[in-house]
Amino acid sequence: MVDLTDLLADLADESEALEALVRPMPPADWDRPTPAPGWTIAHQIAHLAWTDHVALLAATDADAFFATVTSAPDPARMVDHGAEEFLAPPAALLDRWRAGRASLAAALAAVPPGGKLPWYGTRMSPASMATARIMETWAHGEDVADALGVRRPDTERLRHVAHLGVRTLGHSFAAHGRAVPTAPVRVDLTGPGGDTWSWGPADAADRVAGPARDFCLLVTQRRHRADLALAATGPVADEWMDVAQAFAGPPGAGRLPGTGGPADAPDSSGVPA
């Protein structure tokens, strides 16, 4: 099990890496469209700031967290409304995001042992929340990188994204209205350093293998499976590759094959799992 302190350090590093990408941008670049329909780079950062805010409420004031849901004028657009609410000029937006994620890290570290945080349709440990924040920060960072036309270096932090992708196999099927499979799936991924990351029984008939980056792009729905070097063996593994999502909420629209662009649907990021 990964220590919460280590998770929070990796979350801080992932956030700083994304901030370092956007901090030098001229103001006009913040209005660049990203693969999420209707979302600019500013929306992506505002979304992260908003989600850190509601995660902080979940860690410190459950009633206030639930109020964000019950008071939402249109729950289906809560994520979009949150991003719009947190939009600000670049310097102010970065300050808001930076302060919010620092407050969240402190709050997660202060949760008593065994404590659980309310979340959308579930409850989460501080470690799970930190892992979800790493996943979302990386995924939305990919949207920003796509908008800028750059490729970010892969890091060992991808292991957290991949781990969440494996853990949410059952949720992925359920979110698409499909029966949750009982057959285990073996996942073998090649990490950035060339080592193999594995989950599941070694003798499982259903298997997924390929680069860790490609698996992370798939489970965060940042690329279509046809554009990734992932091999799926067995019916459960094959179906999983069509429905995989490492985030909570309804099924995401995913991306169109061949371009990395979005399908004709709202932003597929959803609310983090």
mmCIF file of C-alpha atoms in Angstrom, residues 60-250:
data_model
loop_
_atom_site.group_PDB
_atom_site.id
_atom_site.type_symbol
_atom_site.label_atom_id
_atom_site.label_comp_id
_atom_site.label_asym_id
_atom_site.label_seq_id
_atom_site.Cartn_x
_atom_site.Cartn_y
_atom_site.Cartn_z
ATOM 1 C CA THR A 60 -13.492 19.144 6.310
ATOM 2 C CA ASP A 61 -17.250 19.825 6.121
ATOM 3 C CA ALA A 62 -19.438 16.993 4.841
ATOM 4 C CA ASP A 63 -22.620 19.060 5.082
ATOM 5 C CA ALA A 64 -21.112 21.798 2.912
ATOM 6 C CA PHE A 65 -19.966 19.179 0.421
ATOM 7 C CA PHE A 66 -23.437 17.669 0.121
ATOM 8 C CA ALA A 67 -24.886 21.164 -0.231
ATOM 9 C CA THR A 68 -22.858 21.671 -3.410
ATOM 10 C CA VAL A 69 -24.801 18.772 -4.877
ATOM 11 C CA THR A 70 -28.284 19.524 -3.545
ATOM 12 C CA SER A 71 -28.056 23.221 -4.441
ATOM 13 C CA ALA A 72 -26.783 22.672 -7.973
ATOM 14 C CA PRO A 73 -29.323 24.204 -10.418
ATOM 15 C CA ASP A 74 -28.499 21.529 -13.001
ATOM 16 C CA PRO A 75 -26.634 18.507 -11.595
ATOM 17 C CA ALA A 76 -25.868 17.312 -15.117
ATOM 18 C CA ARG A 77 -23.829 20.474 -15.699
ATOM 19 C CA MET A 78 -22.294 20.721 -12.240
ATOM 20 C CA VAL A 79 -18.763 20.070 -13.538
ATOM 21 C CA ASP A 80 -19.098 22.703 -16.264
ATOM 22 C CA HIS A 81 -20.606 25.205 -13.833
ATOM 23 C CA GLY A 82 -17.766 24.575 -11.394
ATOM 24 C CA ALA A 83 -15.134 25.299 -14.035
ATOM 25 C CA GLU A 84 -16.951 28.458 -15.110
ATOM 26 C CA GLU A 85 -17.329 29.625 -11.511
ATOM 27 C CA PHE A 86 -13.598 29.284 -10.858
ATOM 28 C CA LEU A 87 -12.436 31.021 -14.038
ATOM 29 C CA ALA A 88 -10.241 34.063 -13.399
ATOM 30 C CA PRO A 89 -7.375 35.938 -15.072
ATOM 31 C CA PRO A 90 -4.312 33.649 -15.374
ATOM 32 C CA ALA A 91 -2.336 34.923 -12.381
ATOM 33 C CA ALA A 92 -5.364 34.878 -10.088
ATOM 34 C CA LEU A 93 -6.418 31.459 -11.347
ATOM 35 C CA LEU A 94 -2.977 30.013 -10.661
ATOM 36 C CA ASP A 95 -2.982 31.532 -7.172
ATOM 37 C CA ARG A 96 -6.417 30.041 -6.497
ATOM 38 C CA TRP A 97 -5.409 26.602 -7.748
ATOM 39 C CA ARG A 98 -2.100 26.665 -5.840
ATOM 40 C CA ALA A 99 -3.727 27.701 -2.551
ATOM 41 C CA GLY A 100 -6.580 25.240 -2.941
ATOM 42 C CA ARG A 101 -4.433 22.223 -3.589
ATOM 43 C CA ALA A 102 -2.177 23.098 -0.632
ATOM 44 C CA SER A 103 -5.233 23.335 1.641
ATOM 45 C CA LEU A 104 -6.535 20.018 0.330
ATOM 46 C CA ALA A 105 -3.218 18.266 0.945
ATOM 47 C CA ALA A 106 -3.160 19.538 4.533
ATOM 48 C CA ALA A 107 -6.762 18.462 5.088
ATOM 49 C CA LEU A 108 -6.182 14.958 3.709
ATOM 50 C CA ALA A 109 -3.119 14.551 5.908
ATOM 51 C CA ALA A 110 -5.227 15.508 8.948
ATOM 52 C CA VAL A 111 -8.006 12.944 8.406
ATOM 53 C CA PRO A 112 -7.941 10.465 11.321
ATOM 54 C CA PRO A 113 -6.781 6.913 10.535
ATOM 55 C CA GLY A 114 -9.601 4.914 8.979
ATOM 56 C CA GLY A 115 -11.555 8.042 8.101
ATOM 57 C CA LYS A 116 -13.633 8.152 4.939
ATOM 58 C CA LEU A 117 -14.638 11.161 2.893
ATOM 59 C CA PRO A 118 -18.021 11.528 1.185
ATOM 60 C CA TRP A 119 -17.815 11.700 -2.584
ATOM 61 C CA TYR A 120 -20.113 11.417 -5.580
ATOM 62 C CA GLY A 121 -21.929 8.131 -5.089
ATOM 63 C CA THR A 122 -19.273 6.649 -2.811
ATOM 64 C CA ARG A 123 -16.938 7.267 0.124
ATOM 65 C CA MET A 124 -13.174 7.508 -0.205
ATOM 66 C CA SER A 125 -10.125 7.179 2.003
ATOM 67 C CA PRO A 126 -7.648 10.070 1.958
ATOM 68 C CA ALA A 127 -5.248 7.870 -0.022
ATOM 69 C CA SER A 128 -7.907 7.133 -2.629
ATOM 70 C CA MET A 129 -8.767 10.829 -2.862
ATOM 71 C CA ALA A 130 -5.106 11.735 -3.361
ATOM 72 C CA THR A 131 -4.807 9.058 -6.059
ATOM 73 C CA ALA A 132 -7.902 10.402 -7.794
ATOM 74 C CA ARG A 133 -6.473 13.919 -7.709
ATOM 75 C CA ILE A 134 -3.248 12.656 -9.312
ATOM 76 C CA MET A 135 -5.305 10.944 -12.011
ATOM 77 C CA GLU A 136 -7.354 14.035 -12.748
ATOM 78 C CA THR A 137 -4.387 16.374 -12.724
ATOM 79 C CA TRP A 138 -2.545 14.135 -15.175
ATOM 80 C CA ALA A 139 -5.593 13.676 -17.423
ATOM 81 C CA HIS A 140 -6.425 17.362 -17.637
ATOM 82 C CA GLY A 141 -2.741 18.043 -18.106
ATOM 83 C CA GLU A 142 -2.948 15.873 -21.217
ATOM 84 C CA ASP A 143 -5.800 18.058 -22.473
ATOM 85 C CA VAL A 144 -3.628 21.132 -21.953
ATOM 86 C CA ALA A 145 -0.659 19.477 -23.653
ATOM 87 C CA ASP A 146 -2.867 18.519 -26.615
ATOM 88 C CA ALA A 147 -4.044 22.116 -26.906
ATOM 89 C CA LEU A 148 -0.433 23.307 -26.932
ATOM 90 C CA GLY A 149 0.727 20.581 -29.283
ATOM 91 C CA VAL A 150 3.370 19.237 -26.895
ATOM 92 C CA ARG A 151 4.198 15.816 -25.461
ATOM 93 C CA ARG A 152 4.912 15.755 -21.745
ATOM 94 C CA PRO A 153 7.539 13.350 -20.384
ATOM 95 C CA ASP A 154 6.173 10.241 -18.714
ATOM 96 C CA THR A 155 6.957 9.767 -15.025
ATOM 97 C CA GLU A 156 6.641 7.039 -12.425
ATOM 98 C CA ARG A 157 3.509 8.855 -11.228
ATOM 99 C CA LEU A 158 1.655 7.102 -14.049
ATOM 100 C CA ARG A 159 1.558 4.073 -11.772
ATOM 101 C CA HIS A 160 -1.084 5.813 -9.640
ATOM 102 C CA VAL A 161 -3.247 6.525 -12.684
ATOM 103 C CA ALA A 162 -2.872 2.943 -13.886
ATOM 104 C CA HIS A 163 -3.684 1.587 -10.423
ATOM 105 C CA LEU A 164 -6.908 3.580 -10.315
ATOM 106 C CA GLY A 165 -7.716 2.413 -13.841
ATOM 107 C CA VAL A 166 -7.414 -1.207 -12.734
ATOM 108 C CA ARG A 167 -9.385 -0.657 -9.523
ATOM 109 C CA THR A 168 -12.311 0.879 -11.417
ATOM 110 C CA LEU A 169 -12.857 -2.084 -13.767
ATOM 111 C CA GLY A 170 -16.138 -3.011 -12.090
ATOM 112 C CA HIS A 171 -17.326 0.597 -11.989
ATOM 113 C CA SER A 172 -16.574 0.953 -15.701
ATOM 114 C CA PHE A 173 -18.956 -1.886 -16.569
ATOM 115 C CA ALA A 174 -21.628 -0.742 -14.123
ATOM 116 C CA ALA A 175 -21.499 2.852 -15.394
ATOM 117 C CA HIS A 176 -22.304 1.566 -18.866
ATOM 118 C CA GLY A 177 -25.196 -0.540 -17.595
ATOM 119 C CA ARG A 178 -23.336 -3.806 -18.093
ATOM 120 C CA ALA A 179 -22.955 -6.732 -15.728
ATOM 121 C CA VAL A 180 -19.808 -6.515 -13.658
ATOM 122 C CA PRO A 181 -17.597 -9.453 -14.652
ATOM 123 C CA THR A 182 -16.415 -11.979 -12.108
ATOM 124 C CA ALA A 183 -13.484 -13.276 -14.152
ATOM 125 C CA PRO A 184 -10.182 -11.707 -13.081
ATOM 126 C CA VAL A 185 -8.065 -9.720 -15.501
ATOM 127 C CA ARG A 186 -4.290 -9.678 -15.516
ATOM 128 C CA VAL A 187 -2.766 -6.312 -16.407
ATOM 129 C CA ASP A 188 0.915 -6.029 -17.367
ATOM 130 C CA LEU A 189 2.127 -2.552 -18.245
ATOM 131 C CA THR A 190 5.541 -1.273 -19.225
ATOM 132 C CA GLY A 191 6.470 1.738 -17.099
ATOM 133 C CA PRO A 192 8.509 4.730 -18.257
ATOM 134 C CA GLY A 193 11.718 3.138 -16.967
ATOM 135 C CA GLY A 194 11.110 -0.156 -18.767
ATOM 136 C CA ASP A 195 9.986 -2.118 -15.722
ATOM 137 C CA THR A 196 6.716 -4.055 -15.653
ATOM 138 C CA TRP A 197 3.783 -3.058 -13.470
ATOM 139 C CA SER A 198 1.337 -5.897 -12.854
ATOM 140 C CA TRP A 199 -2.096 -6.394 -11.329
ATOM 141 C CA GLY A 200 -4.277 -9.493 -11.123
ATOM 142 C CA PRO A 201 -3.551 -13.243 -11.071
ATOM 143 C CA ALA A 202 -0.639 -14.330 -13.245
ATOM 144 C CA ASP A 203 -2.704 -17.229 -14.635
ATOM 145 C CA ALA A 204 -5.814 -15.194 -15.541
ATOM 146 C CA ALA A 205 -7.227 -16.025 -18.972
ATOM 147 C CA ASP A 206 -8.240 -12.412 -19.593
ATOM 148 C CA ARG A 207 -5.244 -10.118 -20.014
ATOM 149 C CA VAL A 208 -4.288 -6.563 -20.957
ATOM 150 C CA ALA A 209 -0.730 -5.592 -21.844
ATOM 151 C CA GLY A 210 1.043 -2.567 -23.265
ATOM 152 C CA PRO A 211 2.692 0.731 -22.378
ATOM 153 C CA ALA A 212 1.583 2.298 -19.093
ATOM 154 C CA ARG A 213 1.022 5.642 -20.816
ATOM 155 C CA ASP A 214 -1.361 4.087 -23.326
ATOM 156 C CA PHE A 215 -3.349 2.355 -20.584
ATOM 157 C CA CYS A 216 -3.607 5.621 -18.659
ATOM 158 C CA LEU A 217 -4.765 7.465 -21.786
ATOM 159 C CA LEU A 218 -7.432 4.785 -22.275
ATOM 160 C CA VAL A 219 -8.833 4.705 -18.723
ATOM 161 C CA THR A 220 -8.979 8.513 -18.576
ATOM 162 C CA GLN A 221 -10.627 8.464 -22.029
ATOM 163 C CA ARG A 222 -8.015 10.718 -23.582
ATOM 164 C CA ARG A 223 -7.480 8.401 -26.565
ATOM 165 C CA HIS A 224 -9.513 5.788 -28.407
ATOM 166 C CA ARG A 225 -8.283 2.226 -27.978
ATOM 167 C CA ALA A 226 -7.690 1.982 -31.729
ATOM 168 C CA ASP A 227 -4.918 4.562 -31.381
ATOM 169 C CA LEU A 228 -3.134 2.786 -28.532
ATOM 170 C CA ALA A 229 -0.676 -0.100 -28.350
ATOM 171 C CA LEU A 230 -2.721 -2.158 -25.925
ATOM 172 C CA ALA A 231 -3.339 -5.874 -26.413
ATOM 173 C CA ALA A 232 -6.497 -7.364 -24.883
ATOM 174 C CA THR A 233 -6.886 -11.134 -24.631
ATOM 175 C CA GLY A 234 -10.203 -12.699 -23.641
ATOM 176 C CA PRO A 235 -13.790 -11.411 -23.791
ATOM 177 C CA VAL A 236 -13.765 -9.573 -20.454
ATOM 178 C CA ALA A 237 -10.520 -7.764 -21.193
ATOM 179 C CA ASP A 238 -11.692 -6.871 -24.687
ATOM 180 C CA GLU A 239 -15.010 -5.453 -23.466
ATOM 181 C CA TRP A 240 -13.270 -3.567 -20.681
ATOM 182 C CA MET A 241 -11.147 -1.698 -23.206
ATOM 183 C CA ASP A 242 -14.367 -0.325 -24.713
ATOM 184 C CA VAL A 243 -15.865 0.943 -21.440
ATOM 185 C CA ALA A 244 -12.877 1.709 -19.202
ATOM 186 C CA GLN A 245 -13.120 4.908 -17.164
ATOM 187 C CA ALA A 246 -11.116 5.765 -14.066
ATOM 188 C CA PHE A 247 -13.546 8.494 -13.010
ATOM 189 C CA ALA A 248 -16.925 8.523 -11.318
ATOM 190 C CA GLY A 249 -20.157 9.636 -12.897
ATOM 191 C CA PRO A 250 -21.929 8.653 -16.111
#
